Every structure is written in structure tokens, then in C-alpha cells.
Short mmCIF file of C-alpha atoms and ligand atoms in Angstrom, two decimals:
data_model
loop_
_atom_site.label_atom_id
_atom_site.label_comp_id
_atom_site.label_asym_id
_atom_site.label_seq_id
_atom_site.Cartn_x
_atom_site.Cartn_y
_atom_site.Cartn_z
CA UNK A 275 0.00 0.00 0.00
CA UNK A 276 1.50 3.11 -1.26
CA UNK A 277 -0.82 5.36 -1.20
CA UNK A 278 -4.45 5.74 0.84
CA UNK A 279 -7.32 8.38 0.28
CA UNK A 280 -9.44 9.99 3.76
CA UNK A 281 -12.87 11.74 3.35
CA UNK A 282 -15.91 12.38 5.30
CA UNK A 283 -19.59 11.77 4.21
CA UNK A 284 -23.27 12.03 5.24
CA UNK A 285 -24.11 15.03 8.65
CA UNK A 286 -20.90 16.49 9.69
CA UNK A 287 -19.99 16.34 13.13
CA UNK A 288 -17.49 18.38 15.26
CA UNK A 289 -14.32 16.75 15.62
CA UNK A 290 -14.11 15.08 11.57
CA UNK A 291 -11.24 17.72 11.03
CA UNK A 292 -9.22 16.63 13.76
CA UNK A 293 -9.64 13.15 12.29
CA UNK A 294 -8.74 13.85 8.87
CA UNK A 295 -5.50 15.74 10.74
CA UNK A 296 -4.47 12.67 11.99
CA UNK A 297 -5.32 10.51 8.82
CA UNK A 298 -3.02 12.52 7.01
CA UNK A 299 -0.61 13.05 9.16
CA UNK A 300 -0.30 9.31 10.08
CA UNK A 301 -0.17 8.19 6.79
CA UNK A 302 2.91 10.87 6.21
CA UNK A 303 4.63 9.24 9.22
CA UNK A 304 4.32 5.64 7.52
CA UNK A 305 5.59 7.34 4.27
CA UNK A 306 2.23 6.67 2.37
CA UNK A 307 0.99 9.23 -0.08
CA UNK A 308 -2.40 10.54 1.24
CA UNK A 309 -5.46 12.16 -0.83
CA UNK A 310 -8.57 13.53 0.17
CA UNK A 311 -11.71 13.10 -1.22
CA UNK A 312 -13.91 16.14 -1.40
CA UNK A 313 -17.66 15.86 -0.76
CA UNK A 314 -17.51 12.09 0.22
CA UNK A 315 -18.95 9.76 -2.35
CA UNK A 316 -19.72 12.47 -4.81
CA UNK A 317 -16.32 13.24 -4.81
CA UNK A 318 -15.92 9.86 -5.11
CA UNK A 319 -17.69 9.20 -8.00
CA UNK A 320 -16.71 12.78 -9.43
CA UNK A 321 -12.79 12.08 -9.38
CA UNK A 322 -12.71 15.01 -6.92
CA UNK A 323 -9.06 14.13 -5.40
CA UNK A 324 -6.55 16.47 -3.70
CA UNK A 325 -2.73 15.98 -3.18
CA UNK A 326 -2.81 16.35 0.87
CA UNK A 327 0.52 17.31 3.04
CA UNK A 328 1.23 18.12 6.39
CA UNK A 329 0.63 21.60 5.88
CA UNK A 330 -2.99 21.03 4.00
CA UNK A 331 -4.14 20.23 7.81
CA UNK A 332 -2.63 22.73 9.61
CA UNK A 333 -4.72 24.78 11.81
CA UNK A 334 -8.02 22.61 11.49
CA UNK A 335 -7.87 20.44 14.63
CA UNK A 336 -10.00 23.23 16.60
CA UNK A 337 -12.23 23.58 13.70
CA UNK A 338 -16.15 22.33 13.35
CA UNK A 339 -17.28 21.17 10.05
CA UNK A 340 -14.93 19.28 7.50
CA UNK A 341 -12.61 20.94 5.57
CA UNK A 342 -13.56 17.90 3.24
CA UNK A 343 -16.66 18.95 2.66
CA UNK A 344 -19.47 15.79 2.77
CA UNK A 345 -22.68 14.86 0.76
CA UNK A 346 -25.23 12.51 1.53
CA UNK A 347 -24.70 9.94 -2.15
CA UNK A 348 -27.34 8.93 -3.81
CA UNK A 349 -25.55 8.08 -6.87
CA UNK A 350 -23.51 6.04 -4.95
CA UNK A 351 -26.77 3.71 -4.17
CA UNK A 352 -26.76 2.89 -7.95
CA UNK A 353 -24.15 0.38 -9.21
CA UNK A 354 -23.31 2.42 -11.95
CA UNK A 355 -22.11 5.39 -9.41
CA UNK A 356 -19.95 2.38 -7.52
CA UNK A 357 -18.35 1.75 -10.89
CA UNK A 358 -17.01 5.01 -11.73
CA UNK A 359 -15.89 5.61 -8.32
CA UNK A 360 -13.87 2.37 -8.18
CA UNK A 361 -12.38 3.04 -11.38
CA UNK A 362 -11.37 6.33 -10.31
CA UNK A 363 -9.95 4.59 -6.60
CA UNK A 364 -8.11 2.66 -9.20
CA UNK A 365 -6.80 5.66 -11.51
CA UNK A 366 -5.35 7.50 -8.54
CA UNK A 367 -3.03 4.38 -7.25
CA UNK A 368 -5.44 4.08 -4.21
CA UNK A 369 -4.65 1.36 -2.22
CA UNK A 370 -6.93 1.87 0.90
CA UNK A 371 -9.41 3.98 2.16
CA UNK A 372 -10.11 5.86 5.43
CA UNK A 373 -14.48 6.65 5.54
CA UNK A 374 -15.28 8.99 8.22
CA UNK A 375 -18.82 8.74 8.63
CA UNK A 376 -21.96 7.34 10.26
CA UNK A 377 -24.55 5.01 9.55
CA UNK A 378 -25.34 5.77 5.81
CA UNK A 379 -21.68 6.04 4.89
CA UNK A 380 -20.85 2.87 6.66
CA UNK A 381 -23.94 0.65 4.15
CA UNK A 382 -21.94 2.16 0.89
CA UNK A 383 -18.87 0.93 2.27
CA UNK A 384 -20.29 -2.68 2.85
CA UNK A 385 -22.43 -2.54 -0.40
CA UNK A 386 -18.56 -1.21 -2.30
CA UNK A 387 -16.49 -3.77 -0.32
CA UNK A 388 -18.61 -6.75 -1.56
CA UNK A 389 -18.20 -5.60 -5.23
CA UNK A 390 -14.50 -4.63 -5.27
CA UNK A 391 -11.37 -5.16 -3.71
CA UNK A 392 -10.28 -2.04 -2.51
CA UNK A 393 -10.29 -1.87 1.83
CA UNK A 394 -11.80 0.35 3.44
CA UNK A 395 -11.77 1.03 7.27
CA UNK A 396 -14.50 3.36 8.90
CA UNK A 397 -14.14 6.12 11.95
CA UNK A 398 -17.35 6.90 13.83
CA UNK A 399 -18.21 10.55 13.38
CA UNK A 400 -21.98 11.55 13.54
CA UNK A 401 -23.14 13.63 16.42
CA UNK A 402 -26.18 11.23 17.14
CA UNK A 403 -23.79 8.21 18.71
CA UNK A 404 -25.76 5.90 17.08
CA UNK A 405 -23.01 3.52 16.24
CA UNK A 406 -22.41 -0.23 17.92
CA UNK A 407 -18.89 -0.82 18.04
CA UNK A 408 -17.64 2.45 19.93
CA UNK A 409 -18.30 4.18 23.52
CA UNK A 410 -18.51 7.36 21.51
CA UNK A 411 -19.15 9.05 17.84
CA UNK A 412 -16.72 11.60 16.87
CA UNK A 413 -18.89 14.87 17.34
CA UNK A 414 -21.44 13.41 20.49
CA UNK A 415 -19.58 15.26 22.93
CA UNK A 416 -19.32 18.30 21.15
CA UNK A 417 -23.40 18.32 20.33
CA UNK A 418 -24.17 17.98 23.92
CA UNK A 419 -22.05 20.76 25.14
CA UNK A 420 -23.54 23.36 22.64
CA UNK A 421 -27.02 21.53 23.56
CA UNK A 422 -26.45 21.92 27.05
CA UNK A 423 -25.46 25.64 26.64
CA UNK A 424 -28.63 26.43 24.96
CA UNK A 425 -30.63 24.90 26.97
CA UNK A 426 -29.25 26.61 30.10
CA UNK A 427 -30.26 29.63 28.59
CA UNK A 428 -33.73 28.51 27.79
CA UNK A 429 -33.63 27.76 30.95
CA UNK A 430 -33.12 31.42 32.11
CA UNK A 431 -36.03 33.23 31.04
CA UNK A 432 -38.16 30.07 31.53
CA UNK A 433 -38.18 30.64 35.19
CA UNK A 434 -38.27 34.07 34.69
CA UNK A 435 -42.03 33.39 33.28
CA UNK A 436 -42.68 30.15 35.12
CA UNK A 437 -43.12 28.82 31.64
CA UNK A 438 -42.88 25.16 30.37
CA UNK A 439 -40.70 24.52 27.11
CA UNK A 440 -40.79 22.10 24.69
CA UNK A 441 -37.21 21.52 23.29
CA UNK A 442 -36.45 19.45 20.40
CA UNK A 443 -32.80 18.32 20.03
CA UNK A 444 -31.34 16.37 16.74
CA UNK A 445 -31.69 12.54 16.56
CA UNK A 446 -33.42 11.54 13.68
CA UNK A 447 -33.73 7.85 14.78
CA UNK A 448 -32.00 7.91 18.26
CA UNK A 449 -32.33 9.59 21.80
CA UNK A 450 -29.10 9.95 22.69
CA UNK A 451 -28.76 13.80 22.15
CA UNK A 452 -31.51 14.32 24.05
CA UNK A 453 -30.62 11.70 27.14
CA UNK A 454 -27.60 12.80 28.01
CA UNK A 455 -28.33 16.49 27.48
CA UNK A 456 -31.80 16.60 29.16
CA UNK A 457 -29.90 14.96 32.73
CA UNK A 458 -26.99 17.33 31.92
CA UNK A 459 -29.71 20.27 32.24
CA UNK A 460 -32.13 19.08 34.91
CA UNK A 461 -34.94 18.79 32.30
CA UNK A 462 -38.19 17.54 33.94
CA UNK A 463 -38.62 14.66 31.37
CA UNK A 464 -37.32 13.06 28.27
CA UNK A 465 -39.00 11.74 24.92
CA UNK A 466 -37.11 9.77 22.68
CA UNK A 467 -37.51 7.56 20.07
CA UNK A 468 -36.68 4.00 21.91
CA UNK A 469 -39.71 4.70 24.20
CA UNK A 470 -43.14 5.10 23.29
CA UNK A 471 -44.39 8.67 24.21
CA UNK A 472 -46.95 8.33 26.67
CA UNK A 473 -48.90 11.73 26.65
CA UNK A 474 -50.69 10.75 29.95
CA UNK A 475 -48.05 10.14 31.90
CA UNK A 476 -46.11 13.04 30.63
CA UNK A 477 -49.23 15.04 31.62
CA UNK A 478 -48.91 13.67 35.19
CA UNK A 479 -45.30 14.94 35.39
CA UNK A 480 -45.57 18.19 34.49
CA UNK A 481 -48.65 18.81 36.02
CA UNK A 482 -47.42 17.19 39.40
CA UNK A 483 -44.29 20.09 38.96
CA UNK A 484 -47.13 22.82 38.36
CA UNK A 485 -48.18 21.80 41.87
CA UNK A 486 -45.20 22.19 43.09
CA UNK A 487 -45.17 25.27 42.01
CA UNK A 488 -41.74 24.65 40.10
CA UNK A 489 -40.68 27.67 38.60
CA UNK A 490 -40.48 26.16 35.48
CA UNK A 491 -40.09 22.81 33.61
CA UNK A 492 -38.31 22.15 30.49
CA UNK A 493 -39.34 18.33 28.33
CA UNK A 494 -36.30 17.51 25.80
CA UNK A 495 -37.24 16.28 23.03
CA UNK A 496 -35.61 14.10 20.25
CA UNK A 497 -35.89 14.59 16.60
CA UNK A 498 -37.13 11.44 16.16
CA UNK A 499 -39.72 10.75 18.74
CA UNK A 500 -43.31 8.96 18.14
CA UNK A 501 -44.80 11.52 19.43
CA UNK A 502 -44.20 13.33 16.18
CA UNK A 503 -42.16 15.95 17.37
CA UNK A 504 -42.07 19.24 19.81
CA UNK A 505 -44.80 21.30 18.45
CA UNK A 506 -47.32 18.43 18.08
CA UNK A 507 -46.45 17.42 21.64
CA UNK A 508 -46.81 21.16 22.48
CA UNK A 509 -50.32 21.44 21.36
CA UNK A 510 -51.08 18.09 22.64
CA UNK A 511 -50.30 18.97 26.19
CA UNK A 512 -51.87 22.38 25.76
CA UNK A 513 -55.02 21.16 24.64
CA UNK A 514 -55.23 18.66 28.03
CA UNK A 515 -54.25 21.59 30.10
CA UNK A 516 -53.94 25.10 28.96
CA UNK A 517 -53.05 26.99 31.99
CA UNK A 518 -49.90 25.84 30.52
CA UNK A 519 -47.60 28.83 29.19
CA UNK A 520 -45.95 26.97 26.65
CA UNK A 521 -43.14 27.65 24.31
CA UNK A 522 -41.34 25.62 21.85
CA UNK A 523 -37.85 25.78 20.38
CA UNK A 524 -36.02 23.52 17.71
CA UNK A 525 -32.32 23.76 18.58
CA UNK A 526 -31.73 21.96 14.88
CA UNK A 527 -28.46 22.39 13.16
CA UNK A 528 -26.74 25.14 15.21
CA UNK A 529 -26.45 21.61 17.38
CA UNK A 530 -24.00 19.83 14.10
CA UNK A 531 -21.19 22.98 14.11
CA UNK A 532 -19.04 25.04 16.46
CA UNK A 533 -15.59 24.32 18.05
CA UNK A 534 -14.99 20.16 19.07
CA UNK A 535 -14.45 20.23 22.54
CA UNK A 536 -10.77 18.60 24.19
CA UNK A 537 -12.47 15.18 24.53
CA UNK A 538 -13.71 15.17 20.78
CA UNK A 539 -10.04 16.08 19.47
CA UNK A 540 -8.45 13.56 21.43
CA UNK A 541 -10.75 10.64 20.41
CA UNK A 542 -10.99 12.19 16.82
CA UNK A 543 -7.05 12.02 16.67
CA UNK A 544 -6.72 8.79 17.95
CA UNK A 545 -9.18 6.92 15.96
CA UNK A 546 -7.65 8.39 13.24
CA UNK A 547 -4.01 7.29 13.98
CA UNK A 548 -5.41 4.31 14.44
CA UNK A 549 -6.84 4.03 11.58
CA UNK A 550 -4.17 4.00 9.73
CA UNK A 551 -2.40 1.50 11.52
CA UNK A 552 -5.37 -0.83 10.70
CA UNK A 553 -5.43 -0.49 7.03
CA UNK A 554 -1.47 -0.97 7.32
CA UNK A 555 -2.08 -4.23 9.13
CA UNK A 556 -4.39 -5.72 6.54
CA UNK A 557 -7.52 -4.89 8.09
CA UNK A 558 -10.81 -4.08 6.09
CA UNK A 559 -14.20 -3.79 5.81
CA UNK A 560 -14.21 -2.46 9.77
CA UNK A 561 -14.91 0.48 11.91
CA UNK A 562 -12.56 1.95 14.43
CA UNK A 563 -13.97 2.41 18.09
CA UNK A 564 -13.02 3.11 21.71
CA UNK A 565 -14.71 0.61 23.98
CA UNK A 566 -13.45 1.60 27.94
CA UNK A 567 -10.62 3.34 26.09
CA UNK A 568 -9.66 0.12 24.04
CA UNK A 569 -9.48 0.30 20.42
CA UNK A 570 -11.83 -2.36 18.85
CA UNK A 571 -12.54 -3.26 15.26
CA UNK A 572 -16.35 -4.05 15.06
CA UNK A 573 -16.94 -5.22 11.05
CA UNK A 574 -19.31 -2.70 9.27
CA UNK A 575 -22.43 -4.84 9.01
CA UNK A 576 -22.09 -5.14 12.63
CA UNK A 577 -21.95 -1.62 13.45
CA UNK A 578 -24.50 -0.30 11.14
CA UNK A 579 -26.91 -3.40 11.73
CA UNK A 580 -26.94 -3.52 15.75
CA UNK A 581 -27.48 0.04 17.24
CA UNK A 582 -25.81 0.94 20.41
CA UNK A 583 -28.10 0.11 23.41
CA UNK A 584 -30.02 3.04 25.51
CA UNK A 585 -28.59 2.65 29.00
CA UNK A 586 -32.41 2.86 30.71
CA UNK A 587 -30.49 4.01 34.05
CA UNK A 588 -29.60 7.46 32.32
CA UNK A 589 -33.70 7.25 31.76
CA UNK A 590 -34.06 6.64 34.83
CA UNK A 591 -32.00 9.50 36.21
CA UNK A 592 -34.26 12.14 34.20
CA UNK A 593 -37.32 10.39 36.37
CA UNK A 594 -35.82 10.78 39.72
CA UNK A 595 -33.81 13.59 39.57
CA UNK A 596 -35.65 16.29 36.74
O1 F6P B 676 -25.96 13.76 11.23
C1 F6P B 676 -27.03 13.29 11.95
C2 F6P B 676 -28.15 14.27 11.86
O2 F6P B 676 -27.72 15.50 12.41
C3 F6P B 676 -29.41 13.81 12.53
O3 F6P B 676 -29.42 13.98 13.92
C4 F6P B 676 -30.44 14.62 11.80
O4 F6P B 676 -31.67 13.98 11.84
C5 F6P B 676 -29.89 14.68 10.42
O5 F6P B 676 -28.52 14.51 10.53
C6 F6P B 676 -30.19 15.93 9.65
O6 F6P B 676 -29.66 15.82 8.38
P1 F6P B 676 -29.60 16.98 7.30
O7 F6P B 676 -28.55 17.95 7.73
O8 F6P B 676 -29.25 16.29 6.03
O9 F6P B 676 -30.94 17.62 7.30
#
């Protein structure tokens, strides 16, 4: 393996320029030639390759976004798109590739890997931590700081009108955002999409705090909920009890950018080191995680197919302690 290629593809997530930092600076180490690959599988498929050096990754590892640019592929769902971008893998002297990536960039992988014979490894970055195989995605952390930080100040002027707010946090088909970020912020209750909503018994809650006389009571809520989604749930609640003063806000994307905090580069920098290493020792077809700060190699079906488990004690927290 001479040379390898490193891009990033579907939601960005805080933290994927830190990985592609150490990609390519790994790769220098091991004296492999290194390209990147803009807009992920578009690029891909486009022949969009650039020359990358130790100097075309200076200065990004505090930086959110990807300097890579990403795409979410359709083209790369047909076989025809898969041709073109192997034969362009193949044009370039590509001898193994780095996807940095969640769920949807991990099923073109497998799809690719059973057609040609090119390896690819994957490293976890989506903000939603939706991945088996690894403690932690490459941009969680981040999310749920700048989550947190908004919510605090929701929190602000929400007892300064005894009001009740609905907050709806990303997670199109998981709760983590919202778990960890709704204990983090002493929310009064949770909804996410591995629990059926149960309107009455979220009714009970809040109106149990209104007795209380709690200044003020905030519900996260994720993306991807049953209930079909903040302002439904809103107007739901309102409608069963409308001494309610209820407002509603949709954190949405300002939750996917920003700075990666110091865990984030540090995980982001070693998974991509490591990497590396993996595709050097003949690994493919694999993602990269940190289990209990172990590196483990958990094969893409895996990781796509069996989605990391809810721990129902962090549930469990919002009940007691919100
Ligand atoms: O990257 C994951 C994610 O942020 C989900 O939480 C969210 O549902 C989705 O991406 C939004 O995607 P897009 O930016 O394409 O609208």
C-alpha cells in the first residue's frame, strides 16, 4: 500500500477535522501518499481528489465542520455510481481507504467492499452516537455541550415566566442527544424515540411540577420521537391543560457545528491514527472504536446493523432527579 485516500460523508460532526488531521498526518509518518476526497462519495464518483501534506491540515484540529466537505450519495446507491468511483480509486493508485462517517456512509462501504477489492476502514463521526462498536461518535460530545449551553439559557427566562418549554434536540432515529443532554440540564422529562411517548403520563409529570409550584419545567425532546415531534407534543399537552404557558424551540443544526471540545479532538485524533495502523495491518471492511478506552474493530455490518443500546439508568435519572 503506497498510497491511501481519507474523506468524510453524510451530517458532519465536530471533531471530523481533527480526524482527517491525523489521517493525514499518520499516513505521512508511515511514508504513504495521502489524498482527500472532497464531498464524500460524490467526490468519489466525481474524481474530486486532492494531493494532501502536512501543511494542508494545519490549523483545522479546533475547527467544526470538515474541511472535506461531505454529501449525503445517492448516486452512490446505484451500481453504476460504484463503478465510476472504483475506477477512479483505481486511476489515482489508491490502495486503501479511510471513511469517516456514520450510519449511511458505513452501508456504501459494505455494499462497495462486496463488489471490489479495494479496503476500506470506517471512523465513527456523527453527532447522534448511534453507532455499535464504539463508547462514543466523533462529534457526540461536542453536540451535547452546545445543547447543554442552549438549553441553560432557555432555561433562564423560563423561570423568569414560570413557563414550560418544549425543546427538540437532533436525533433523527436515536435519543441519545436528548438523554444525556436533558440529565446534563435538569430537564423535567425526556421523549425519545426508543420509548413510546406516553402523553398521559407526561401530563402527570408536568402537572405534578405545576403543583409544586416549580418555577419552570423544560421536556427535551428528540428529533425522532413517536410523538411526532415538539410542536405536536406542544399542542397536545396544551389542549389537556392550557393553563400551561408553553413555548417551543427547535435547537436543529446550530447543534451539528461550532468548536470540538478537548475530549472530541483527542478521540478524533486517535481513531484516526489508528486508523491507519489498521489499514497498514491488513484490516478491512471495519470500523474503528473506543470501547473503555480500548481500540476495537467491530466489522461494518455489525456496526450499522446492531445500534448501540439506551442505557435505561440514564432514563431513569431524568425520572428521579428532573
Ligand atoms: O448527522 C445526523 C443528523 O444531524 C441527525 O441527527 C439529523 O436527523 C440529520 O442529521 C439531519 O440531516 P440533514 O442535515 O441532512 O438535514
Amino acid at each position: 500500500m503506497k498510497k491511501i485516500a481519507v474523506f468524510t460523508s453524510g451530517g458532519d460532526a465536530p471533531g471530523m477535522n481533527a480526524a482527517i488531521r491525523a489521517v493525514v498526518r499518520t499516513a505521512l509518518y508511515k511514508k504513504l501518499d495521502v489524498v482527500g476526497i472532497m464531498r464524500g462519495y460524490e467526490g468519489m464518483i466525481d474524481g474530486d481528489f486532492m494531493e494532501m501534506d502536512s501543511r494542508s491540515v494545519s490549523g483545522i484540529i479546533q475547527q467544526g465542520g470538515t474541511i472535506l466537505q461531505s454529501a449525503r450519495s445517492k448516486r452512490f446507491r446505484t451500481k453504476r455510481g460504484r463503478k465510476t468511483a472504483f475506477k477512479n480509486l483505481i486511476k489515482a493508485g489508491i490502495g486503501g481507504v479511510v471513511a469517516i462517517g456514520g450510519d449511511g456512509t458505513f452501508t456504501g462501504a459494505n455494499v462497495f467492499m462486496q463488489e471490489y477489492d479495494i479496503p476500506f476502514v470506517g471512523i465513527p463521526g456523527t453527532i447522534d452516537n448511534d453507532l455499535f462498536g464504539t463508547d462514543f461518535t466523533i462529534g457526540y460530545d461536542t453536540a451535547l455541550n452546545t445543547a447543554m449551553a442552549a438549553i441553560d439559557n432557555i432555561k433562564d427566562t423560563a423561570n423568569a415566566h414560570n413557563r414550560l418549554f418544549f425543546i427538540e434536540v437532533m436525533g433523527r432515529d436515536a435519543g441519545f442527544i436528548a438523554l444525556r443532554s436533558a440529565i446534563a440540564s435538569g430537564a423535567e422529562a425526556v421523549l425519545i424515540p426508543e420509548r413510546k411517548t406516553n402523553i398521559d403520563k407526561l401530563m402527570k409529570t408536568l402537572t405534578k411540577n405545576n403543583e409544586k409550584r416549580k418555577r419552570s419545567s423544560i421536556v427535551i425532546v428528540a428529533e425522532g420521537d413517536d410523538a411526532g415531534g415538539a410542536f405536536k407534543i406542544a399542542d397536545e399537552v396544551k389542549s389537556r391543560f392550557d393553563k400551561f404557558d408553553i413555548r417551543v424551540t427547535i435547537l436543529g443544526h446550530l447543534q451539528r457545528g461550532g468548536r470540538p471540545t478537548c475530549m472530541e479532538r483527542v478521540l478524533a485524533s486517535r481513531l484516526g491514527m489508528e486508523a491507519v495502523k489498521a489499514l497498514l495491518d491488513g484490516k478491512r471492511s471495519v470500523m474503528i472504536g473506543q470501547i473503555h478506552q480500548d481500540i476495537v474493530y467491530t466489522p461494518f455490518a455489525k456496526a450499522i446493523k446492531h445500534h448501540q443500546k439506551l442505557n435505561s439508568k440514564l432514563l431513569e435519572m431524568v425520572k428521579v432527579l428532573g
